[in-house]
Amino acid sequence: MDKKRLLIVDDQVGIRILLLEVFATEGYETFQAANGRTALDIVRTNRPDLVLLDMKIPGMDGLEILKQIKEYDREIKVIMMTAYGELDMIKEATDLGALMHFTKPFDIDEMRMAVNMQLGHGSSSHFATGS
């Protein structure tokens, strides 16, 4: 079975490293980008299954990156990461096709479970139950 591909787009290196370590451990092929241009290059060359996309990125904001990802391939799943207080942008991101968002600082286990759920890659010991 091919490894699922995950692209992490955030201008904060600490967040990228944390997420890369977590998702590499989960068995994903992980890519990272600090800006929109690099992110879109990776989307075109590696076609990730899911993108974790920060809303605020210097040069090209997350909404513009999201639009371009969806223009390239509507099947690529996108989860937004946002600072507190960007609710108007979250609604627009959802309208553009983002699946969900996480507010920073986020719970890494919740993020991991959400990604695993979206990619059908449930970790053997972590299943959420209930409503």
mmCIF file with all atom_site columns, C-alpha atoms in Angstrom, residues 22-128:
data_model
loop_
_atom_site.group_PDB
_atom_site.id
_atom_site.type_symbol
_atom_site.label_atom_id
_atom_site.label_alt_id
_atom_site.label_comp_id
_atom_site.label_asym_id
_atom_site.label_entity_id
_atom_site.label_seq_id
_atom_site.pdbx_PDB_ins_code
_atom_site.Cartn_x
_atom_site.Cartn_y
_atom_site.Cartn_z
_atom_site.occupancy
_atom_site.B_iso_or_equiv
_atom_site.pdbx_formal_charge
_atom_site.auth_seq_id
_atom_site.auth_comp_id
_atom_site.auth_asym_id
_atom_site.auth_atom_id
_atom_site.pdbx_PDB_model_num
ATOM 1   C CA . VAL A 1 22  ? 4.202   13.358 14.605 1.00 0.00 ? 22  VAL A CA 1
ATOM 2   C CA . PHE A 1 23  ? 3.011   12.407 11.124 1.00 0.00 ? 23  PHE A CA 1
ATOM 3   C CA . ALA A 1 24  ? 6.228   10.678 10.035 1.00 0.00 ? 24  ALA A CA 1
ATOM 4   C CA . THR A 1 25  ? 5.774   8.479  13.126 1.00 0.00 ? 25  THR A CA 1
ATOM 5   C CA . GLU A 1 26  ? 2.201   7.780  11.967 1.00 0.00 ? 26  GLU A CA 1
ATOM 6   C CA . GLY A 1 27  ? 3.632   6.423  8.708  1.00 0.00 ? 27  GLY A CA 1
ATOM 7   C CA . TYR A 1 28  ? 2.894   9.302  6.331  1.00 0.00 ? 28  TYR A CA 1
ATOM 8   C CA . GLU A 1 29  ? 5.203   10.622 3.663  1.00 0.00 ? 29  GLU A CA 1
ATOM 9   C CA . THR A 1 30  ? 5.508   14.224 4.846  1.00 0.00 ? 30  THR A CA 1
ATOM 10  C CA . PHE A 1 31  ? 6.446   17.412 3.057  1.00 0.00 ? 31  PHE A CA 1
ATOM 11  C CA . GLN A 1 32  ? 6.799   20.923 4.432  1.00 0.00 ? 32  GLN A CA 1
ATOM 12  C CA . ALA A 1 33  ? 6.584   24.436 3.081  1.00 0.00 ? 33  ALA A CA 1
ATOM 13  C CA . ALA A 1 34  ? 7.156   27.804 4.729  1.00 0.00 ? 34  ALA A CA 1
ATOM 14  C CA . ASN A 1 35  ? 5.337   29.813 2.037  1.00 0.00 ? 35  ASN A CA 1
ATOM 15  C CA . GLY A 1 36  ? 2.660   29.583 -0.612 1.00 0.00 ? 36  GLY A CA 1
ATOM 16  C CA . ARG A 1 37  ? 4.942   29.288 -3.637 1.00 0.00 ? 37  ARG A CA 1
ATOM 17  C CA . THR A 1 38  ? 6.791   26.291 -2.167 1.00 0.00 ? 38  THR A CA 1
ATOM 18  C CA . ALA A 1 39  ? 3.494   24.743 -1.042 1.00 0.00 ? 39  ALA A CA 1
ATOM 19  C CA . LEU A 1 40  ? 1.987   24.976 -4.532 1.00 0.00 ? 40  LEU A CA 1
ATOM 20  C CA . ASP A 1 41  ? 5.159   23.546 -6.102 1.00 0.00 ? 41  ASP A CA 1
ATOM 21  C CA . ILE A 1 42  ? 4.916   20.548 -3.752 1.00 0.00 ? 42  ILE A CA 1
ATOM 22  C CA . VAL A 1 43  ? 1.206   20.146 -4.543 1.00 0.00 ? 43  VAL A CA 1
ATOM 23  C CA . ARG A 1 44  ? 1.997   20.000 -8.267 1.00 0.00 ? 44  ARG A CA 1
ATOM 24  C CA . THR A 1 45  ? 4.999   17.678 -8.022 1.00 0.00 ? 45  THR A CA 1
ATOM 25  C CA . ASN A 1 46  ? 3.958   15.337 -5.187 1.00 0.00 ? 46  ASN A CA 1
ATOM 26  C CA . ARG A 1 47  ? 0.140   15.617 -5.059 1.00 0.00 ? 47  ARG A CA 1
ATOM 27  C CA . PRO A 1 48  ? -0.391  15.248 -1.298 1.00 0.00 ? 48  PRO A CA 1
ATOM 28  C CA . ASP A 1 49  ? -3.532  13.508 -0.052 1.00 0.00 ? 49  ASP A CA 1
ATOM 29  C CA . LEU A 1 50  ? -3.989  16.130 2.658  1.00 0.00 ? 50  LEU A CA 1
ATOM 30  C CA . VAL A 1 51  ? -2.624  19.608 3.374  1.00 0.00 ? 51  VAL A CA 1
ATOM 31  C CA . LEU A 1 52  ? -2.370  21.155 6.845  1.00 0.00 ? 52  LEU A CA 1
ATOM 32  C CA . LEU A 1 53  ? -2.489  24.809 5.912  1.00 0.00 ? 53  LEU A CA 1
ATOM 33  C CA . ASP A 1 54  ? -1.822  27.819 8.130  1.00 0.00 ? 54  ASP A CA 1
ATOM 34  C CA . MET A 1 55  ? -4.222  30.692 7.499  1.00 0.00 ? 55  MET A CA 1
ATOM 35  C CA . LYS A 1 56  ? -1.626  33.464 7.894  1.00 0.00 ? 56  LYS A CA 1
ATOM 36  C CA . ILE A 1 57  ? 1.462   33.059 5.748  1.00 0.00 ? 57  ILE A CA 1
ATOM 37  C CA . PRO A 1 58  ? 3.652   35.954 4.577  1.00 0.00 ? 58  PRO A CA 1
ATOM 38  C CA . GLY A 1 59  ? 3.388   36.685 0.870  1.00 0.00 ? 59  GLY A CA 1
ATOM 39  C CA . MET A 1 60  ? 0.301   34.608 0.055  1.00 0.00 ? 60  MET A CA 1
ATOM 40  C CA . ASP A 1 61  ? -2.387  33.976 2.647  1.00 0.00 ? 61  ASP A CA 1
ATOM 41  C CA . GLY A 1 62  ? -3.911  30.592 3.374  1.00 0.00 ? 62  GLY A CA 1
ATOM 42  C CA . LEU A 1 63  ? -7.147  31.380 1.530  1.00 0.00 ? 63  LEU A CA 1
ATOM 43  C CA . GLU A 1 64  ? -5.270  32.110 -1.704 1.00 0.00 ? 64  GLU A CA 1
ATOM 44  C CA . ILE A 1 65  ? -3.200  28.932 -1.310 1.00 0.00 ? 65  ILE A CA 1
ATOM 45  C CA . LEU A 1 66  ? -6.401  26.969 -0.618 1.00 0.00 ? 66  LEU A CA 1
ATOM 46  C CA . LYS A 1 67  ? -8.056  28.383 -3.776 1.00 0.00 ? 67  LYS A CA 1
ATOM 47  C CA . GLN A 1 68  ? -5.078  27.387 -5.904 1.00 0.00 ? 68  GLN A CA 1
ATOM 48  C CA . ILE A 1 69  ? -4.865  23.878 -4.393 1.00 0.00 ? 69  ILE A CA 1
ATOM 49  C CA . LYS A 1 70  ? -8.567  23.321 -5.111 1.00 0.00 ? 70  LYS A CA 1
ATOM 50  C CA . GLU A 1 71  ? -8.183  24.694 -8.673 1.00 0.00 ? 71  GLU A CA 1
ATOM 51  C CA . TYR A 1 72  ? -5.357  22.229 -9.231 1.00 0.00 ? 72  TYR A CA 1
ATOM 52  C CA . ASP A 1 73  ? -7.120  19.208 -7.702 1.00 0.00 ? 73  ASP A CA 1
ATOM 53  C CA . ARG A 1 74  ? -10.444 19.319 -5.829 1.00 0.00 ? 74  ARG A CA 1
ATOM 54  C CA . GLU A 1 75  ? -9.725  15.877 -4.306 1.00 0.00 ? 75  GLU A CA 1
ATOM 55  C CA . ILE A 1 76  ? -6.840  17.116 -2.160 1.00 0.00 ? 76  ILE A CA 1
ATOM 56  C CA . LYS A 1 77  ? -8.113  17.434 1.406  1.00 0.00 ? 77  LYS A CA 1
ATOM 57  C CA . VAL A 1 78  ? -7.241  20.585 3.344  1.00 0.00 ? 78  VAL A CA 1
ATOM 58  C CA . ILE A 1 79  ? -7.356  21.247 7.085  1.00 0.00 ? 79  ILE A CA 1
ATOM 59  C CA . MET A 1 80  ? -6.764  24.865 8.098  1.00 0.00 ? 80  MET A CA 1
ATOM 60  C CA . MET A 1 81  ? -4.721  26.002 11.084 1.00 0.00 ? 81  MET A CA 1
ATOM 61  C CA . THR A 1 82  ? -5.545  29.429 12.439 1.00 0.00 ? 82  THR A CA 1
ATOM 62  C CA . ALA A 1 83  ? -4.795  31.844 15.224 1.00 0.00 ? 83  ALA A CA 1
ATOM 63  C CA . TYR A 1 84  ? -7.667  32.792 17.485 1.00 0.00 ? 84  TYR A CA 1
ATOM 64  C CA . GLY A 1 85  ? -10.042 35.389 16.088 1.00 0.00 ? 85  GLY A CA 1
ATOM 65  C CA . GLU A 1 86  ? -10.016 34.674 12.360 1.00 0.00 ? 86  GLU A CA 1
ATOM 66  C CA . LEU A 1 87  ? -13.588 33.382 12.239 1.00 0.00 ? 87  LEU A CA 1
ATOM 67  C CA . ASP A 1 88  ? -14.550 35.303 9.097  1.00 0.00 ? 88  ASP A CA 1
ATOM 68  C CA . MET A 1 89  ? -11.630 33.687 7.261  1.00 0.00 ? 89  MET A CA 1
ATOM 69  C CA . ILE A 1 90  ? -12.619 30.261 8.591  1.00 0.00 ? 90  ILE A CA 1
ATOM 70  C CA . LYS A 1 91  ? -16.071 30.562 7.044  1.00 0.00 ? 91  LYS A CA 1
ATOM 71  C CA . GLU A 1 92  ? -14.546 31.566 3.716  1.00 0.00 ? 92  GLU A CA 1
ATOM 72  C CA . ALA A 1 93  ? -12.070 28.673 3.919  1.00 0.00 ? 93  ALA A CA 1
ATOM 73  C CA . THR A 1 94  ? -14.945 26.245 4.539  1.00 0.00 ? 94  THR A CA 1
ATOM 74  C CA . ASP A 1 95  ? -16.810 27.700 1.548  1.00 0.00 ? 95  ASP A CA 1
ATOM 75  C CA . LEU A 1 96  ? -13.683 27.129 -0.552 1.00 0.00 ? 96  LEU A CA 1
ATOM 76  C CA . GLY A 1 97  ? -13.516 23.467 0.454  1.00 0.00 ? 97  GLY A CA 1
ATOM 77  C CA . ALA A 1 98  ? -11.497 23.224 3.681  1.00 0.00 ? 98  ALA A CA 1
ATOM 78  C CA . LEU A 1 99  ? -12.709 20.268 5.761  1.00 0.00 ? 99  LEU A CA 1
ATOM 79  C CA . MET A 1 100 ? -12.139 21.734 9.217  1.00 0.00 ? 100 MET A CA 1
ATOM 80  C CA . HIS A 1 101 ? -9.842  24.014 11.149 1.00 0.00 ? 101 HIS A CA 1
ATOM 81  C CA . PHE A 1 102 ? -7.705  23.898 14.262 1.00 0.00 ? 102 PHE A CA 1
ATOM 82  C CA . THR A 1 103 ? -7.111  26.982 16.371 1.00 0.00 ? 103 THR A CA 1
ATOM 83  C CA . LYS A 1 104 ? -3.540  27.486 17.567 1.00 0.00 ? 104 LYS A CA 1
ATOM 84  C CA . PRO A 1 105 ? -2.331  26.341 19.937 1.00 0.00 ? 105 PRO A CA 1
ATOM 85  C CA . PHE A 1 106 ? -3.973  23.076 18.970 1.00 0.00 ? 106 PHE A CA 1
ATOM 86  C CA . ASP A 1 107 ? -4.042  19.706 20.708 1.00 0.00 ? 107 ASP A CA 1
ATOM 87  C CA . ILE A 1 108 ? -1.603  17.537 18.760 1.00 0.00 ? 108 ILE A CA 1
ATOM 88  C CA . ASP A 1 109 ? -3.555  14.346 19.524 1.00 0.00 ? 109 ASP A CA 1
ATOM 89  C CA . GLU A 1 110 ? -6.767  15.876 18.169 1.00 0.00 ? 110 GLU A CA 1
ATOM 90  C CA . MET A 1 111 ? -4.888  16.956 15.034 1.00 0.00 ? 111 MET A CA 1
ATOM 91  C CA . ARG A 1 112 ? -3.407  13.465 14.640 1.00 0.00 ? 112 ARG A CA 1
ATOM 92  C CA . MET A 1 113 ? -6.803  11.792 15.022 1.00 0.00 ? 113 MET A CA 1
ATOM 93  C CA . ALA A 1 114 ? -8.420  14.199 12.531 1.00 0.00 ? 114 ALA A CA 1
ATOM 94  C CA . VAL A 1 115 ? -5.730  13.544 9.919  1.00 0.00 ? 115 VAL A CA 1
ATOM 95  C CA . ASN A 1 116 ? -5.906  9.781  10.458 1.00 0.00 ? 116 ASN A CA 1
ATOM 96  C CA . MET A 1 117 ? -9.692  9.906  10.135 1.00 0.00 ? 117 MET A CA 1
ATOM 97  C CA . GLN A 1 118 ? -9.555  11.940 6.899  1.00 0.00 ? 118 GLN A CA 1
ATOM 98  C CA . LEU A 1 119 ? -6.961  9.633  5.359  1.00 0.00 ? 119 LEU A CA 1
ATOM 99  C CA . GLY A 1 120 ? -8.534  6.385  6.591  1.00 0.00 ? 120 GLY A CA 1
ATOM 100 C CA . HIS A 1 121 ? -5.348  5.539  8.438  1.00 0.00 ? 121 HIS A CA 1
ATOM 101 C CA . GLY A 1 122 ? -6.643  4.880  11.941 1.00 0.00 ? 122 GLY A CA 1
ATOM 102 C CA . SER A 1 123 ? -3.921  4.269  14.452 1.00 0.00 ? 123 SER A CA 1
ATOM 103 C CA . SER A 1 124 ? -4.567  0.838  15.958 1.00 0.00 ? 124 SER A CA 1
ATOM 104 C CA . SER A 1 125 ? -4.814  2.049  19.535 1.00 0.00 ? 125 SER A CA 1
ATOM 105 C CA . HIS A 1 126 ? -6.682  5.348  19.107 1.00 0.00 ? 126 HIS A CA 1
ATOM 106 C CA . PHE A 1 127 ? -10.298 5.276  18.047 1.00 0.00 ? 127 PHE A CA 1
ATOM 107 C CA . ALA A 1 128 ? -12.722 7.984  19.044 1.00 0.00 ? 128 ALA A CA 1
#
